[in-house]
Short mmCIF file of C-alpha atoms in Angstrom, two decimals:
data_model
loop_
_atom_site.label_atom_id
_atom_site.label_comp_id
_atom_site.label_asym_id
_atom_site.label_seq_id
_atom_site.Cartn_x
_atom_site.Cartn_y
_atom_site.Cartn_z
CA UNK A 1 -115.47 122.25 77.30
CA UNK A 2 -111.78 121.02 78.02
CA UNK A 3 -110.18 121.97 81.56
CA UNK A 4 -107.15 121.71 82.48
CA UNK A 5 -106.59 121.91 86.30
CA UNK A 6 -102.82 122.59 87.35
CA UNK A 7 -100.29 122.57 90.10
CA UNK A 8 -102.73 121.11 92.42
CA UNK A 9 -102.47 118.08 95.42
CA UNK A 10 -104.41 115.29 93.99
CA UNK A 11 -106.12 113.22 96.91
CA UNK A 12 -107.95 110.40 95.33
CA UNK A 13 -109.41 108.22 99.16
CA UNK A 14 -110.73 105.74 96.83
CA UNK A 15 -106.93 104.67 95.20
CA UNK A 16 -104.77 105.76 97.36
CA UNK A 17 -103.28 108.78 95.20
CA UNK A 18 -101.86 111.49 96.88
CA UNK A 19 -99.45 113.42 94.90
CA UNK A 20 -98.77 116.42 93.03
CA UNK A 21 -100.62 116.34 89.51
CA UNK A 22 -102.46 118.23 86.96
CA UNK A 23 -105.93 116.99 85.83
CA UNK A 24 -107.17 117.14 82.20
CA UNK A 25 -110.98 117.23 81.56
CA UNK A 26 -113.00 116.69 78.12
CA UNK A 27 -116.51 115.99 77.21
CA UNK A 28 -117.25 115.68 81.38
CA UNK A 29 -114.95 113.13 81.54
CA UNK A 30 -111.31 112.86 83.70
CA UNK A 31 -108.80 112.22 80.58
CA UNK A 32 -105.56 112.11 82.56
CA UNK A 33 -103.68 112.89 85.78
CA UNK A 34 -100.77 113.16 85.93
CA UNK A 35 -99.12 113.89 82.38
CA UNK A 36 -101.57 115.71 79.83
CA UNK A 37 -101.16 115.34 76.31
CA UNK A 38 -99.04 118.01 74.79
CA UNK A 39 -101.74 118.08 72.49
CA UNK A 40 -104.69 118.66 75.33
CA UNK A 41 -105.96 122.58 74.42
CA UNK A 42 -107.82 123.77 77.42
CA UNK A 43 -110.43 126.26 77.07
CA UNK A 44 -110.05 127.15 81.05
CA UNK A 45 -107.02 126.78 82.68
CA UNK A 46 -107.79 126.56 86.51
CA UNK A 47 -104.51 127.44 88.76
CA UNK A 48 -104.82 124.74 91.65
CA UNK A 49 -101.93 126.02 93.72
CA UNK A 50 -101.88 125.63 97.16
CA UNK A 51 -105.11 123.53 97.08
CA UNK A 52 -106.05 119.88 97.51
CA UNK A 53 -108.19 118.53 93.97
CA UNK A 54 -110.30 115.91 95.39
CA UNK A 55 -113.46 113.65 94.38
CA UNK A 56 -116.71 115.45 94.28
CA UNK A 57 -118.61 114.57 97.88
CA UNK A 58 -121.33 112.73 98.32
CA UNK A 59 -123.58 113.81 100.97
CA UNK A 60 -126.44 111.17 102.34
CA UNK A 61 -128.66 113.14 104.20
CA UNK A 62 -129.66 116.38 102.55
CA UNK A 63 -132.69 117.72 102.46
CA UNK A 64 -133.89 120.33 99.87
CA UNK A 65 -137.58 121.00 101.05
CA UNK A 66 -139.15 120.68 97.71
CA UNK A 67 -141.79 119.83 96.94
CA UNK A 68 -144.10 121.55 99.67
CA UNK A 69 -141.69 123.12 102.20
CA UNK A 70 -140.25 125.65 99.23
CA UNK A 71 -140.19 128.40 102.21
CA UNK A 72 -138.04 126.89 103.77
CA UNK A 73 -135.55 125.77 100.97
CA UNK A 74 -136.06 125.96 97.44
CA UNK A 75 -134.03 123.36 94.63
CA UNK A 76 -132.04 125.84 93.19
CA UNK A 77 -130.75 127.90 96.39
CA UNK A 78 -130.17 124.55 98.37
CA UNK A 79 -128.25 122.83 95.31
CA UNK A 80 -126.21 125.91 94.94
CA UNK A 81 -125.35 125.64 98.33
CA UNK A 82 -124.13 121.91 97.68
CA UNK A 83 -122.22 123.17 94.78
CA UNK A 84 -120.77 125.95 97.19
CA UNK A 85 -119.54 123.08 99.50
CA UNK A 86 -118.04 121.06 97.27
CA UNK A 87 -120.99 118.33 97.02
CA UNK A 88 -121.47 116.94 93.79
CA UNK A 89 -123.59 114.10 94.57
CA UNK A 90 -126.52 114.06 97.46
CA UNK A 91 -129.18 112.08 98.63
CA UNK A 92 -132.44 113.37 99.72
CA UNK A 93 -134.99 111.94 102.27
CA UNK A 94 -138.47 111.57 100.88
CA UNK A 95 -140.35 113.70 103.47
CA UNK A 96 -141.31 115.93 101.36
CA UNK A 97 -144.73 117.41 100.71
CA UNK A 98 -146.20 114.95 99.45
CA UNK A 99 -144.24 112.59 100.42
CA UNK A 100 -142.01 110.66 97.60
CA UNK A 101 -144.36 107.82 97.19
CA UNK A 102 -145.09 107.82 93.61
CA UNK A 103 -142.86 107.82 90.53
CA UNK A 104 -144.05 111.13 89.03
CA UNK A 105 -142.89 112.98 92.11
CA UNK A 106 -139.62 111.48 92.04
CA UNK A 107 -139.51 112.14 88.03
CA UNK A 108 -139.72 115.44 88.45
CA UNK A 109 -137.31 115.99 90.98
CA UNK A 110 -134.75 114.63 88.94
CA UNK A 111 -135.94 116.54 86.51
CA UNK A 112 -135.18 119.71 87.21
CA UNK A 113 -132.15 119.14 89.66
CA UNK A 114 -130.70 117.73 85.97
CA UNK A 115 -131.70 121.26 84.24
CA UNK A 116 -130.10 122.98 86.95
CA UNK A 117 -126.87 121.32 86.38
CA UNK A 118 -125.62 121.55 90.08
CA UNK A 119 -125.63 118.87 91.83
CA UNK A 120 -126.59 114.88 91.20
CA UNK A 121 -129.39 114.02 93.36
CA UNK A 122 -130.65 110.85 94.55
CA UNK A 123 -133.65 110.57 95.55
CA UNK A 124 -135.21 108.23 98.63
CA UNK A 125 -138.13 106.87 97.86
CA UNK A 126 -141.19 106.26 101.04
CA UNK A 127 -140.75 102.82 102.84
CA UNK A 128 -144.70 103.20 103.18
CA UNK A 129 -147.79 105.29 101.34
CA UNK A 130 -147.10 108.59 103.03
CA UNK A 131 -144.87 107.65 104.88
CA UNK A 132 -147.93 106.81 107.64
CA UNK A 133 -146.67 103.71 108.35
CA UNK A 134 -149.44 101.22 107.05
CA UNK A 135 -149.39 99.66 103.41
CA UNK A 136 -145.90 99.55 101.32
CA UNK A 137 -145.30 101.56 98.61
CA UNK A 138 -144.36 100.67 94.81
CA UNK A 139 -140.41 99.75 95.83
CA UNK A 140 -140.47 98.40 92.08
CA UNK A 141 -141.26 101.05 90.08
CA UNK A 142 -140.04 104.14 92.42
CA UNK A 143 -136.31 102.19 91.39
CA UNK A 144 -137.60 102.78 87.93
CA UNK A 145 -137.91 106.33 88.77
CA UNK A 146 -134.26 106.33 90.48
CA UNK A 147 -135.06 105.59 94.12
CA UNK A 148 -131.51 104.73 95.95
CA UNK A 149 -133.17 103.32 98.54
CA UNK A 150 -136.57 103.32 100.71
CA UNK A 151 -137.01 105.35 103.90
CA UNK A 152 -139.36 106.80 106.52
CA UNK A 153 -137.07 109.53 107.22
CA UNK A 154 -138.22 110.68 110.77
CA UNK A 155 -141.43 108.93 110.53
CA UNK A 156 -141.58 105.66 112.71
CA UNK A 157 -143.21 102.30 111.58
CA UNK A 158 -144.76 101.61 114.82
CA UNK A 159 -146.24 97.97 113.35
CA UNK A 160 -143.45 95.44 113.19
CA UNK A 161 -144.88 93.10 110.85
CA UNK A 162 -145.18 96.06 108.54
CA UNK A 163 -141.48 96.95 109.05
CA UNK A 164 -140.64 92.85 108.40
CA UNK A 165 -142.57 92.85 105.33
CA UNK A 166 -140.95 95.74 104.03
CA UNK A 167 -137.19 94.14 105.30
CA UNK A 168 -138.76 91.21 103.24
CA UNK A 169 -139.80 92.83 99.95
CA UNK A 170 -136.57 94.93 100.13
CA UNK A 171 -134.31 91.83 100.41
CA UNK A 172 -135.92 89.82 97.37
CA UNK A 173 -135.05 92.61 95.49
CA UNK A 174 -131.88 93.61 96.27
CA UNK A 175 -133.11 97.10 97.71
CA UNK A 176 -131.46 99.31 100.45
CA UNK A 177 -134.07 100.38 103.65
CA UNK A 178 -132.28 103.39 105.42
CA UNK A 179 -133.68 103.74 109.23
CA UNK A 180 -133.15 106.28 111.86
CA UNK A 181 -133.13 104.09 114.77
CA UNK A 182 -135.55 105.97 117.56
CA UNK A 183 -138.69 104.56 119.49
CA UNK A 184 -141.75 106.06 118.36
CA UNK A 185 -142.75 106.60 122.05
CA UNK A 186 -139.64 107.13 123.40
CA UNK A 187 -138.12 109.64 121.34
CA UNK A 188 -140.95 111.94 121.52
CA UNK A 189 -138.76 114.69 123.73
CA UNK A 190 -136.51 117.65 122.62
CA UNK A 191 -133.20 116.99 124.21
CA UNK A 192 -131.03 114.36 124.92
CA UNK A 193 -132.08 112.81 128.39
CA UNK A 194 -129.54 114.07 131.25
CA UNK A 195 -128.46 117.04 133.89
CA UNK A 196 -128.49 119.94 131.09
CA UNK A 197 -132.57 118.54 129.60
CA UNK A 198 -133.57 117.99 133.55
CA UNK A 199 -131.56 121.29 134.68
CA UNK A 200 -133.61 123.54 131.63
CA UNK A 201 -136.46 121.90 132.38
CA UNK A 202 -137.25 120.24 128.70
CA UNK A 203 -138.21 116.98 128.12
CA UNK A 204 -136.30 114.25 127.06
CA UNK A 205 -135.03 111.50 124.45
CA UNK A 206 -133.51 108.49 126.73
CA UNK A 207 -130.21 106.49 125.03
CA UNK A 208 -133.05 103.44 124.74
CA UNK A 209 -134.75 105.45 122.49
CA UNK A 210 -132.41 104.69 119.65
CA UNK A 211 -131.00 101.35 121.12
CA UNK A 212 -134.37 99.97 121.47
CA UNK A 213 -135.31 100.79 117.80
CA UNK A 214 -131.75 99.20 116.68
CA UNK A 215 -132.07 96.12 119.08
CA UNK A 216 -135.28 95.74 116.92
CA UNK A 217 -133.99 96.21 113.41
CA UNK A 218 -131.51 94.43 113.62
CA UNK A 219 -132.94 90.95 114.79
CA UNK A 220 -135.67 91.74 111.41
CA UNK A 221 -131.74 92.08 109.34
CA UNK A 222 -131.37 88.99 110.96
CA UNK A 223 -134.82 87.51 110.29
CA UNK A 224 -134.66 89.04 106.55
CA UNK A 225 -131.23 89.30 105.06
CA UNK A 226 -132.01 92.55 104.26
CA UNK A 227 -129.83 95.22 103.56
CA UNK A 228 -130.22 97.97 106.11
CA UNK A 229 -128.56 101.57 105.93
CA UNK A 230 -128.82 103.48 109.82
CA UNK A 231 -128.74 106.99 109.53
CA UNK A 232 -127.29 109.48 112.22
CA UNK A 233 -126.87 107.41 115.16
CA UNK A 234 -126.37 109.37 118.25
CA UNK A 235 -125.19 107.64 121.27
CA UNK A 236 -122.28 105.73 122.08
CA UNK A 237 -124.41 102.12 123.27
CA UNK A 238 -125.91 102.68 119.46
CA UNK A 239 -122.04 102.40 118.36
CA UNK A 240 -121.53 99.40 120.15
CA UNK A 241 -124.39 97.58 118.91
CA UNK A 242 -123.66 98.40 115.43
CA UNK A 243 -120.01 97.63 116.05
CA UNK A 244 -120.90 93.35 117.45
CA UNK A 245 -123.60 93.71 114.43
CA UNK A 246 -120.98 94.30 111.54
CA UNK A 247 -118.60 91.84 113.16
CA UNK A 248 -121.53 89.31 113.24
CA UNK A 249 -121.53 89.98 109.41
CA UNK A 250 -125.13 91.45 109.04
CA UNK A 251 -125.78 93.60 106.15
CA UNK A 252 -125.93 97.45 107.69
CA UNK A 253 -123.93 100.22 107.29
CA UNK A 254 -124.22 103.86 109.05
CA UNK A 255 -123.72 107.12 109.37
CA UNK A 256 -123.60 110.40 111.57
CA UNK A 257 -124.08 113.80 111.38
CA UNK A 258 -121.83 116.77 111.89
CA UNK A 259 -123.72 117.99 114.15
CA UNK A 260 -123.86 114.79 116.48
CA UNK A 261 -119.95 114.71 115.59
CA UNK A 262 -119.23 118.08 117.18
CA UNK A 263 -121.55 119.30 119.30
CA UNK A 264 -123.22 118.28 123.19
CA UNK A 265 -125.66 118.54 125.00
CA UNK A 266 -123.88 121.44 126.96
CA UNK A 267 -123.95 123.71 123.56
CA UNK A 268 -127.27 124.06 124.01
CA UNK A 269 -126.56 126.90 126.57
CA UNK A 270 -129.52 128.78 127.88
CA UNK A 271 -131.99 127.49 125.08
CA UNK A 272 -130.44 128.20 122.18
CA UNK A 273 -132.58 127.37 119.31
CA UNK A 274 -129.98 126.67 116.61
CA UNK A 275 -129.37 123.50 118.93
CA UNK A 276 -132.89 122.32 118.40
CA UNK A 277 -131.76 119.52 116.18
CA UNK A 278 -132.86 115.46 115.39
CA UNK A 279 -131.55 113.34 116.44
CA UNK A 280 -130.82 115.63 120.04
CA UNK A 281 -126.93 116.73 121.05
CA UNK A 282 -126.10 114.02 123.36
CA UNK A 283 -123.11 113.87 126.17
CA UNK A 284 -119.75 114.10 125.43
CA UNK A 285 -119.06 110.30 126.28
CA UNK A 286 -121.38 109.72 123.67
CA UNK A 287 -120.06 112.50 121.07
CA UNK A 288 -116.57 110.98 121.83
CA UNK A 289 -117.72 107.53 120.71
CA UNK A 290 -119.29 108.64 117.66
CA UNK A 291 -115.96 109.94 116.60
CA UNK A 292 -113.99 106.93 117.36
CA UNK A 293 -116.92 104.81 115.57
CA UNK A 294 -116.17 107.16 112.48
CA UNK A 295 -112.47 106.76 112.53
CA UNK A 296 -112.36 103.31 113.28
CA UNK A 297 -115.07 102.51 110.02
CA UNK A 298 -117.88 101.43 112.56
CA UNK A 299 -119.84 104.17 111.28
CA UNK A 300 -119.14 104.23 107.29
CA UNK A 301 -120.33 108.33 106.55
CA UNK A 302 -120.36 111.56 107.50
CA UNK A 303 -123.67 113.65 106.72
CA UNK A 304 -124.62 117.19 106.65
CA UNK A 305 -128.16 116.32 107.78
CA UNK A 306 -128.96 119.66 105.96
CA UNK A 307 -132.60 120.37 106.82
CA UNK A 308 -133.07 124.51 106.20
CA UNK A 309 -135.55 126.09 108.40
CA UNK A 310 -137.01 129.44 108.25
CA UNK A 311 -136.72 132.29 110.48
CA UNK A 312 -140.26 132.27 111.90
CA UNK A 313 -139.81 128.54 112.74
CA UNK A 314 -136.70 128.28 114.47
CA UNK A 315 -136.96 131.90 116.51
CA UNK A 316 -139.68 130.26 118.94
CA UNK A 317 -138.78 128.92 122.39
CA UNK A 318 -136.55 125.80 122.43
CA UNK A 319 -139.39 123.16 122.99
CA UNK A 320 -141.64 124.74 119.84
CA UNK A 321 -138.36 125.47 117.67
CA UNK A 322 -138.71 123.23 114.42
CA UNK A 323 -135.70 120.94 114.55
CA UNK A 324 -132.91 121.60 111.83
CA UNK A 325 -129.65 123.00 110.60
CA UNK A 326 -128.21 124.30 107.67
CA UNK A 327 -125.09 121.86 106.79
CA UNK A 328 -124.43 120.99 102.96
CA UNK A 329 -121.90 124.40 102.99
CA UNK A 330 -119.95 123.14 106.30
CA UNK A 331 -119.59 119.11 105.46
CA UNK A 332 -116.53 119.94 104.18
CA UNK A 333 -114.89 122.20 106.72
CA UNK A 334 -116.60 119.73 109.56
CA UNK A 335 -114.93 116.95 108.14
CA UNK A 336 -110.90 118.32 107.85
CA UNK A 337 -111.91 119.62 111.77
CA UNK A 338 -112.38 116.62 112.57
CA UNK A 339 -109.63 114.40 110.59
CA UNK A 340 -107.45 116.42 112.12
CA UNK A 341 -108.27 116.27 115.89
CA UNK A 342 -108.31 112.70 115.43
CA UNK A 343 -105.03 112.41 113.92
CA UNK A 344 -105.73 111.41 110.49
CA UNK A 345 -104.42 111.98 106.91
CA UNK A 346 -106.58 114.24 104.60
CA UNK A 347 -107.13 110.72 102.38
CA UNK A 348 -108.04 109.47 105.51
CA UNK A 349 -110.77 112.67 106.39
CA UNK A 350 -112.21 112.87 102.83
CA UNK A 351 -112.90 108.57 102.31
CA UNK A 352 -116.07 109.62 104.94
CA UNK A 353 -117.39 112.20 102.61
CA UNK A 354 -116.04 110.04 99.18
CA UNK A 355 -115.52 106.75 98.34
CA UNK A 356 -117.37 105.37 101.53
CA UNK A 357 -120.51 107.00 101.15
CA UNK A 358 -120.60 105.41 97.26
CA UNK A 359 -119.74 102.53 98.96
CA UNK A 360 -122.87 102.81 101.11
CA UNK A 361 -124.90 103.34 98.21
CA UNK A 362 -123.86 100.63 96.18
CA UNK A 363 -125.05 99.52 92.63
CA UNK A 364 -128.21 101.47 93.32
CA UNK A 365 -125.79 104.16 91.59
CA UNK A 366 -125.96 102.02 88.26
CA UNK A 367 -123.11 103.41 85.69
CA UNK A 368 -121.66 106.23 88.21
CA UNK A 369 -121.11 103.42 90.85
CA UNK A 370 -117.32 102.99 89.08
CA UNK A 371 -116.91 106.69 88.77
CA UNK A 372 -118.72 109.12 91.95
CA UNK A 373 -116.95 109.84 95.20
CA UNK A 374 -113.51 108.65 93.15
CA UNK A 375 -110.88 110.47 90.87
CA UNK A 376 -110.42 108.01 87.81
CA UNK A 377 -110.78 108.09 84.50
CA UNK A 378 -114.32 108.81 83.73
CA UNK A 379 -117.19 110.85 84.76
CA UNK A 380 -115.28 114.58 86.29
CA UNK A 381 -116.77 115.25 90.11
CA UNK A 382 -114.38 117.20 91.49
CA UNK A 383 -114.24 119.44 94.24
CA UNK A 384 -110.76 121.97 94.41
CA UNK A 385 -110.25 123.39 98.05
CA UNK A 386 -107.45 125.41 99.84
CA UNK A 387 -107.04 123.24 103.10
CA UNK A 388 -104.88 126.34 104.66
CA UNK A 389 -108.20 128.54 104.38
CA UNK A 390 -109.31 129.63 107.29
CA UNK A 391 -113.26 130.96 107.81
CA UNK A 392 -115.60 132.02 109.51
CA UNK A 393 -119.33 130.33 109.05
CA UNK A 394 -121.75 134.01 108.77
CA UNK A 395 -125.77 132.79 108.54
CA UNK A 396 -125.73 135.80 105.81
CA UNK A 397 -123.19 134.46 103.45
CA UNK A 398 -124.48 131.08 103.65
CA UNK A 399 -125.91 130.24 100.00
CA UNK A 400 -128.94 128.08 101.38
CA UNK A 401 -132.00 129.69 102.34
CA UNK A 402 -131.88 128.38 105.58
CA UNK A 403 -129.70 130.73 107.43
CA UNK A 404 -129.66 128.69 110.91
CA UNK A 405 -126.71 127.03 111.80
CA UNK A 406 -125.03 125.81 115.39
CA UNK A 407 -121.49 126.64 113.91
CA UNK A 408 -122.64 130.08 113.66
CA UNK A 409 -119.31 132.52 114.45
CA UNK A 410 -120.62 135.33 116.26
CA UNK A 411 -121.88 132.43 118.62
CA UNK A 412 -119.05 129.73 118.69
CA UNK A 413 -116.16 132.02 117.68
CA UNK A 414 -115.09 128.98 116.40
CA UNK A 415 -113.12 129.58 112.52
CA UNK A 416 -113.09 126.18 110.03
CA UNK A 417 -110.96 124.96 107.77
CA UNK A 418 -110.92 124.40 104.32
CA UNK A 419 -112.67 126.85 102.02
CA UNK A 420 -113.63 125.38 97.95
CA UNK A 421 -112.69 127.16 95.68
CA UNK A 422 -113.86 125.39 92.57
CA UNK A 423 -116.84 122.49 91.95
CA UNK A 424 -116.61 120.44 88.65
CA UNK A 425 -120.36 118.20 87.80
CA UNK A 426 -120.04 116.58 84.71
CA UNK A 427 -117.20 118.55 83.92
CA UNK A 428 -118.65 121.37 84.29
CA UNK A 429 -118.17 124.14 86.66
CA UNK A 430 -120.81 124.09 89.20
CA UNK A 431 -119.56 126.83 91.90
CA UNK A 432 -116.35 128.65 91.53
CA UNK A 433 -115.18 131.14 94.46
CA UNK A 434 -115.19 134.63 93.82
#
C-alpha cells in the first residue's frame, strides 16, 4: 500500500525536524518528507491538518497479561489499545504465567503479536527460572528468541551473589538487566511511607526501600560492568543517586511512570483503589523531582506501566486491591501534560516517549535500532495526533480490557491533551480515529 500523509507538522525528536511536510509511504517504508515524487500514486491520502506526524512511541513497561492472566488483559484488546495510543513499539515484562523463562514461550508471543499486526513487541526475558530468584535462566538462547533484555519484574533477588552472577553473565555478553530498585523486606507495604499511609492507617513502603536496593545495584554495576536499565523509580533520593551514578559514568539508564510523574500520595483520597499502584504515589517533593530528573535527562523514559486489572480485583479495600493501572492509551496525552508544565518544546516532550527509549534499548533492537522511535527513511512507525484535542479519559471508552485508571474524569475532572488520530506499523494502518 502507498500513503501519502499531507499538510501535517512533522516532529522528528531524534533529528531535530520540525517543520511543515508531507510524508510518502511504500512497501512499509518512509520514501520521502518533504517533497514527494510527482510520480508517488497514493492509494490513501491521509489529511494531516492541524496535527503533529511524529515517530511511532515506544513504550518500556507494558504489560499485556498473556499468557495466564488473559482475564485481565488479552493480546489483541491490550495491543489495540497501544495502537489506539499511538504506540508502535512496546516492551513487555516477563511476569507472565508462566513466567518468560523459556524460548518457546517467548516464540509464541511474538508470534501472534506479528499476526495481529498492531504493535511490535519486545519481549523481557526472566533474570532467573521463574522468576524465584535461585538458578539463572538461558540469557543465550531467550536472545535467540528476541529477549531485549532480562528482568525480575516485581520479583526481588533476595541472594546477592545470585544477582552478581547474573550482572556477570549479562556483562560478558553484552546483555541489558532491567531492575526495579525496592528491598524485598522493605517494600512489602501499600503506600508510600508518610502522614496520608500513617493518617489511613495502611502500611508502608519507606524512601530506603528503593534507595537501599539502588545503593546495592549499583556497587554490583560497579563490581560487573554491566549494563543496568532501572525501571520506575519513585522518590526524589533515588534521582539523586542515579544522577552522581551517570556522572560517575556507570552503565544505567532509567525510567518513570506516568503515574509516579503525576500523581501523590494525597490522590489517594479516602482509599481510592485506582491509586493502588507499584511502585506507591509518593510526596510531592518527590513527584517534583521525578519531573525535573525527566527534563533534565537523569531519568532517560517515560512509561505507561500499563498493567490491566479486572473489576473483581481492584474493587476490594485499598490494602487487598491488586496493584495496577491502565496506561498504554494515556502515555501520550501524559506526556504533552507534562512537556508543557515544564516548559518544553513538543520535540522536547516526545524524545521521552521516542528516540530515548530506542536509545535505552540499544542494539538489542538489531535492524530497527536505525529506524524505531525516529522519522527517517526506512521502516514507517508513525503516530498522527491533533495536539489542540482536548479529552476526557472515560474507563468505558478505553480500548484495553482493563478499565481502571487514576486519570479517570468523573474522578479528577481533569481533560488531556492530545488525541491520535492515525497509527502507521509497518506502513500499515494500525488504529485510525473514527
Amino acid at each position: 500500500m502507498k500513503i501519502l500523509i499531507q499538510n501535517g507538522r512533522v516532529v522528528d525528536p531524534a533529528t531535530g525536524r520540525d517543520e511543515a511536510a508531507d510524508v510518502a509511504i511504500a512497501a512499509g517504508r518512509i520514501l520521502s518528507i518533504g517533497r514527494v515524487s510527482p510520480d508517488f500514486k497514493p492509494s490513501q491520502t491521509i489529511d494531516a491538518s492541524g496535527c503533529v506526524v511524529a515517530p511511532g512511541l515506544v513504550d518500556l513497561s507494558a504489560r499485556l497479561r498473556e499468557p495466564g492472566h488473559e482475564h485481565e488483559g488479552m493480546l489483541e484488546s491490550e495491543l489495540n489499545a497501544a495502537a489506539a495510543g499511538g504506540v508502535t513499539s512496546l516492551v513487555c515484562p516477563p511476569d507472565t504465567d508462566p513466567a518468560l523463562d523459556e524460548p518457546g514461550l517467548v516464540d509464541m508471543l511474538k508470534f501472534r503479536a506479528r499476526k495481529l499486526s498492531l504493535c511490535r513487541l519486545f519481549p523481557l526475558g526472566a533474570l532467573t527460572k521463574g522468576l524465584a530468584g535461585e538458578a539463572l535462566t538461558e540469557m543465550a538462547e531467550l536472545t535467540e528468541s528476541g529477549c531485549v533484555g532480562f528482568s525480575q519484574a516485581e520479583a526481588p533477588v533476595r541472594d546477592t551473589v545470585v544477582l552478581m552472577r547474573a550482572l556477570q553473565y549479562a556483562a560478558t555478553h553484552g546483555y541489558t538487566v532491567w531492575l526495579r530498585p525496592q528491598d524485598a523486606w522493605l517494600g512489602k507495604g501499600v503506600a508510600a511511607s508518610g502522614s496520608v499511609a500513617t493518617r489511613l492507617g495502611l502500611s508502608g513502603v519507606p524512601v530506603a526501600a528503593e534507595t537501599i536496593a539502588l545503593h546495592t545495584i549499583l556497587e554490583l554495576v560497579r563490581i560487573t560492568g554491566a549494563r543496568v536499565h532501572l525501571c520506575r523509580l519513585s522518590s526524589a533520593a533515588g534521582v539523586a543517586l542515579v544522577r552522581r551514578a551517570k556522572a560517575e559514568g556507570l552503565p544505567i539508564t532509567a525510567d518513570v511512570s506516568i503515574n509516579s510523574l503525576h500523581l501523590t500520595d494525597v490522590d489517594i483520597g479516602f482509599f481510592q483503589s485506582a491509586m493502588r499502584l507499584t511502585p506507591p504515589l509518593r510526596q510531592a517533593a518527590d513527584r517534583d523531582a521525578l519531573r525535573a530528573g525527566l527534563a533534565d535527562g537523569t531519568l532517560d523514559a517515560l512509561v505507561s506501566d500499563h498493567t490491566p486489572v479486572d473489576e473483581d480485583a481492584k474493587t476490594l479495600p485499598f490494602g487487598e486491591a491488586e496493584p495496577g493501572a491502565t496506561g498504554l492509551e494515556l502515555l501520550l496525552s501524559m506526556t504533552l501534560k507534562w512537556g508543557q508544565e515544564a516548559g518544553l518544546s513538543t520535540a522536547q516532550s516526545l524524545a521521552r516517549i521516542t528516540c530515548e527509549p530506542v536509545r535505552v534499548l540499544g542494539d538489542a533492537l538489531g535492524s530497527l535500532a536505525s529506524s524505531a522511535g525516529r522519522l527517517t527513511e526506512g521502516v514507517a512507525d508513525v503516530c498522527v495526533f491533533d495536539p489542540a484535542a482536548i479529552w476526557q479519559v472515560t474507563p468505558a471508552a478505553l480500548r484495553s480490557q482493563g478499565k481502571h485508571t487514576p486519570f479517570d474524569f468523573s474522578v479528577t475532572g481533569t481533560a488531556l491533551p492530545g488525541k491520535v488520530r492515525t497509527t502507521l506499523v509497518a506502513g500499515s494502518v494500525a488504529y485510525q480515529a473514527a
